[in-house]
XYZ file of C-alpha atoms in Angstrom:
199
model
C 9.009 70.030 27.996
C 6.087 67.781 28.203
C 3.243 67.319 30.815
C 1.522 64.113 31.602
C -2.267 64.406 32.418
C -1.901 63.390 35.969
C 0.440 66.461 36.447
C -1.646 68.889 34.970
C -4.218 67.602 37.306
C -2.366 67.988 40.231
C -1.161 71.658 38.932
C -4.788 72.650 38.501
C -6.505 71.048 41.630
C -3.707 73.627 43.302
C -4.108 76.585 41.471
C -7.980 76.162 42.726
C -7.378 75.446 45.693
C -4.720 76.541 48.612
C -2.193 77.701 46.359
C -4.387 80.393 45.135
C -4.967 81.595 48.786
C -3.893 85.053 49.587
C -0.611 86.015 47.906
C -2.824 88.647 45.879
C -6.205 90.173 45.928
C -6.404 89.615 41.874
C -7.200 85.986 40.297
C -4.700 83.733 39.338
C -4.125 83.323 35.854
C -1.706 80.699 35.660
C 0.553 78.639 37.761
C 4.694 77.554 37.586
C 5.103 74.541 36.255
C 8.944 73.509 36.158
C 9.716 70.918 38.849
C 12.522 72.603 40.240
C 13.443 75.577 42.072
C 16.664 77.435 41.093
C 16.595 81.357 41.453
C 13.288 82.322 39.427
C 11.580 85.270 41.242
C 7.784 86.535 40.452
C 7.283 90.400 41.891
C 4.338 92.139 42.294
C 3.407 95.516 43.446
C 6.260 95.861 46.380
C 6.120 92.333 46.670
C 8.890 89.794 45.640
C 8.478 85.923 46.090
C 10.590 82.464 44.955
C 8.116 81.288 41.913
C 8.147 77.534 43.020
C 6.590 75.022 41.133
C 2.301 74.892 41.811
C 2.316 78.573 42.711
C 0.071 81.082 41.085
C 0.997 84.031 38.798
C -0.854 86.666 38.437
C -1.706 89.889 35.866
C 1.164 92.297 35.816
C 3.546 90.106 37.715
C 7.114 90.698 36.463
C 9.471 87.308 36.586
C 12.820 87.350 36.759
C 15.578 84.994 36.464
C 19.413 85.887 37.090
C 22.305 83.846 35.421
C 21.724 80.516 36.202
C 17.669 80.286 37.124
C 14.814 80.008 34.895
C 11.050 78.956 34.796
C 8.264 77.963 32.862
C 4.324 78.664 32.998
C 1.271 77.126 31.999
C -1.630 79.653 31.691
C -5.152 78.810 32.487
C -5.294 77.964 28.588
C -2.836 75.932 28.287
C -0.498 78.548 27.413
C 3.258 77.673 27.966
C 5.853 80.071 28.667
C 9.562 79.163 29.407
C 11.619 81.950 30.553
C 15.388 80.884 30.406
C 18.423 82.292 32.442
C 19.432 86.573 32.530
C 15.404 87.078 31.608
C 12.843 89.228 32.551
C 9.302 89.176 31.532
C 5.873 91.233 32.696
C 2.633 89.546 32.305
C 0.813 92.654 31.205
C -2.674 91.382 30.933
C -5.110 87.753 30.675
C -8.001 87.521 30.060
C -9.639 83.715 29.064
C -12.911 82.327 28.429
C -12.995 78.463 28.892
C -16.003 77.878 27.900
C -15.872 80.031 24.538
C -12.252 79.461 24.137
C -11.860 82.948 23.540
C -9.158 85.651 25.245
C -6.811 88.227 25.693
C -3.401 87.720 26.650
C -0.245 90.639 26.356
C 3.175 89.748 27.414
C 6.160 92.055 27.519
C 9.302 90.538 27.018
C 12.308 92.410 28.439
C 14.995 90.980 28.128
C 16.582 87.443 27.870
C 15.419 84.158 25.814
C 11.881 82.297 26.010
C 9.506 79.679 24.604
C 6.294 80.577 23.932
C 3.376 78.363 22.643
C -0.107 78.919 22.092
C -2.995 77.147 24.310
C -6.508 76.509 23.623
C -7.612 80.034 22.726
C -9.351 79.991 19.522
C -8.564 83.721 18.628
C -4.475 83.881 17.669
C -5.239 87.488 17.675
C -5.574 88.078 21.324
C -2.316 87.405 21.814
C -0.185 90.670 21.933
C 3.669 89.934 22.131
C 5.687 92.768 22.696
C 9.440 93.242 22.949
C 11.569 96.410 23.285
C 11.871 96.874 19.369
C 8.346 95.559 18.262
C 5.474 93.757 18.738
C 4.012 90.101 17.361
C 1.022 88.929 16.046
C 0.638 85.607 15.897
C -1.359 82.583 14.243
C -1.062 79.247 15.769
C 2.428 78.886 17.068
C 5.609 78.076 18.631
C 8.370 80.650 18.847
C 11.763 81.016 20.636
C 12.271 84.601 21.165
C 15.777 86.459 22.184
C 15.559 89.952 23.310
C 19.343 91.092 24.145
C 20.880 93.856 26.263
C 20.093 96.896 23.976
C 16.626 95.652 22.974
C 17.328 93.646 19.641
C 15.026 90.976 19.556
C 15.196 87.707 17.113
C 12.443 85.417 16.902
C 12.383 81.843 15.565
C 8.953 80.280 14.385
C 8.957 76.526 15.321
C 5.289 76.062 14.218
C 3.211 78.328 12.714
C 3.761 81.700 11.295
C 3.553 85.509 12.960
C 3.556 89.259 11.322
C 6.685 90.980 13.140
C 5.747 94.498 13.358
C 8.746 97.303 14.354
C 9.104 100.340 16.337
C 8.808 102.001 13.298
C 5.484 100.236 11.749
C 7.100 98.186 9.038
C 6.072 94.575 8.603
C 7.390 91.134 7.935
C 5.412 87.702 7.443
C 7.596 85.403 9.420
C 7.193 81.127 8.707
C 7.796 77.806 9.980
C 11.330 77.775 10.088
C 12.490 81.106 9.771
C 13.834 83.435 11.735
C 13.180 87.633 11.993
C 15.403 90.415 13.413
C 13.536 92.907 14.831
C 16.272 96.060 15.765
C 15.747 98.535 18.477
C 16.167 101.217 15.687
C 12.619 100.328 14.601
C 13.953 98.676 10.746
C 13.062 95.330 10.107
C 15.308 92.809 8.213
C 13.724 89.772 5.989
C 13.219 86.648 7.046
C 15.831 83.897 7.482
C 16.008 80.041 7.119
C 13.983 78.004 4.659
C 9.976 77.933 5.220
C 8.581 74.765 5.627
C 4.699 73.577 6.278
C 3.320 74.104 9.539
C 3.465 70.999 12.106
């Protein structure tokens, strides 16, 4: 999915503006960025809204999509998130620095399938990805990650490379072109698929 400069414009002129207004007392920290509507839900507190394209998201803002919905998000970094159908996902915490470049982002990933690639924060290692069965540190990257009904969560490195970490501790390097299972009973398996250079 691919955004034209004039559209990111637009998106960010919004988020600044009116579409920041008063759906919550805490700062925006990112905005919806898929064109159409079709289900996706943000909630917040007691609150529950349609996430329609331009609107804000905001810190600990769970988003939900049910069996034929989804959504994607672009974070004030340039952080993109795409959250397919039967998925739910809390933004746990974001914190960014334009003018340094440097944050801290955490994102808890339920259940479901999603897209996740890295913006313009310099340090990988703010990022904290966390799933049922483990948690990911990552270093420059694109990843699909699957988290199913019991917790099991697979993760497929497009770009870059991340450390899987389990439940129970144990760590896996995981490259370009591989894939990791990470099980809910905190083991880790090796690495699938054939490495290849980072692109």
């Amino acid at each position: 999915m691919s955004l034209g400069c004039s559209a990111l414009v637009t998106v960010f002129c919004l988020l600044a503006g009116s579409a920041a207004a008063v759906e919550s007392p805490t700062p925006a920290i990112g905005v919806v960025f898929q064109t159409e509507f079709n289900g996706a839900l943000g909630r917040l507190n007691t609150n529950e809204r349609d996430l329609l394209y331009t609107k804000p998201v905001y810190t600990n803002e769970v988003v939900h999509t049910g069996k034929q919905s989804s959504t994607a998000l672009l974070f004030l970094d340039k952080t993109r998130l795409q959250v397919g159908a039967n998925s739910d996902v809390v933004l746990d915490r974001y914190v960014y620095d334009p003018s340094s470049n440097i944050g801290n982002v955490a994102v808890n990933f339920s259940s479901g399938i999603f897209r996740f690639v890295t913006g313009k924060m310099k340090n990988k290692d703010g990022y904290g990805l966390k799933t049922p069965s483990g948690v990911m540190a990552i270093r420059g990257t694109k990843l699909i990650i699957y988290v199913d009904e019991k917790g099991n969560t697979i993760t497929y490195v497009e770009v870059g490379e991340i450390t899987a970490i389990s439940c129970g501790g144990k760590k896996v390097d995981v490259h370009a072109g591989q894939s990791v299972l990470i099980p809910i009973d905190c083991s880790t398996y090796r690495p699938r698929g054939t490495r290849r250079g980072c692109g």
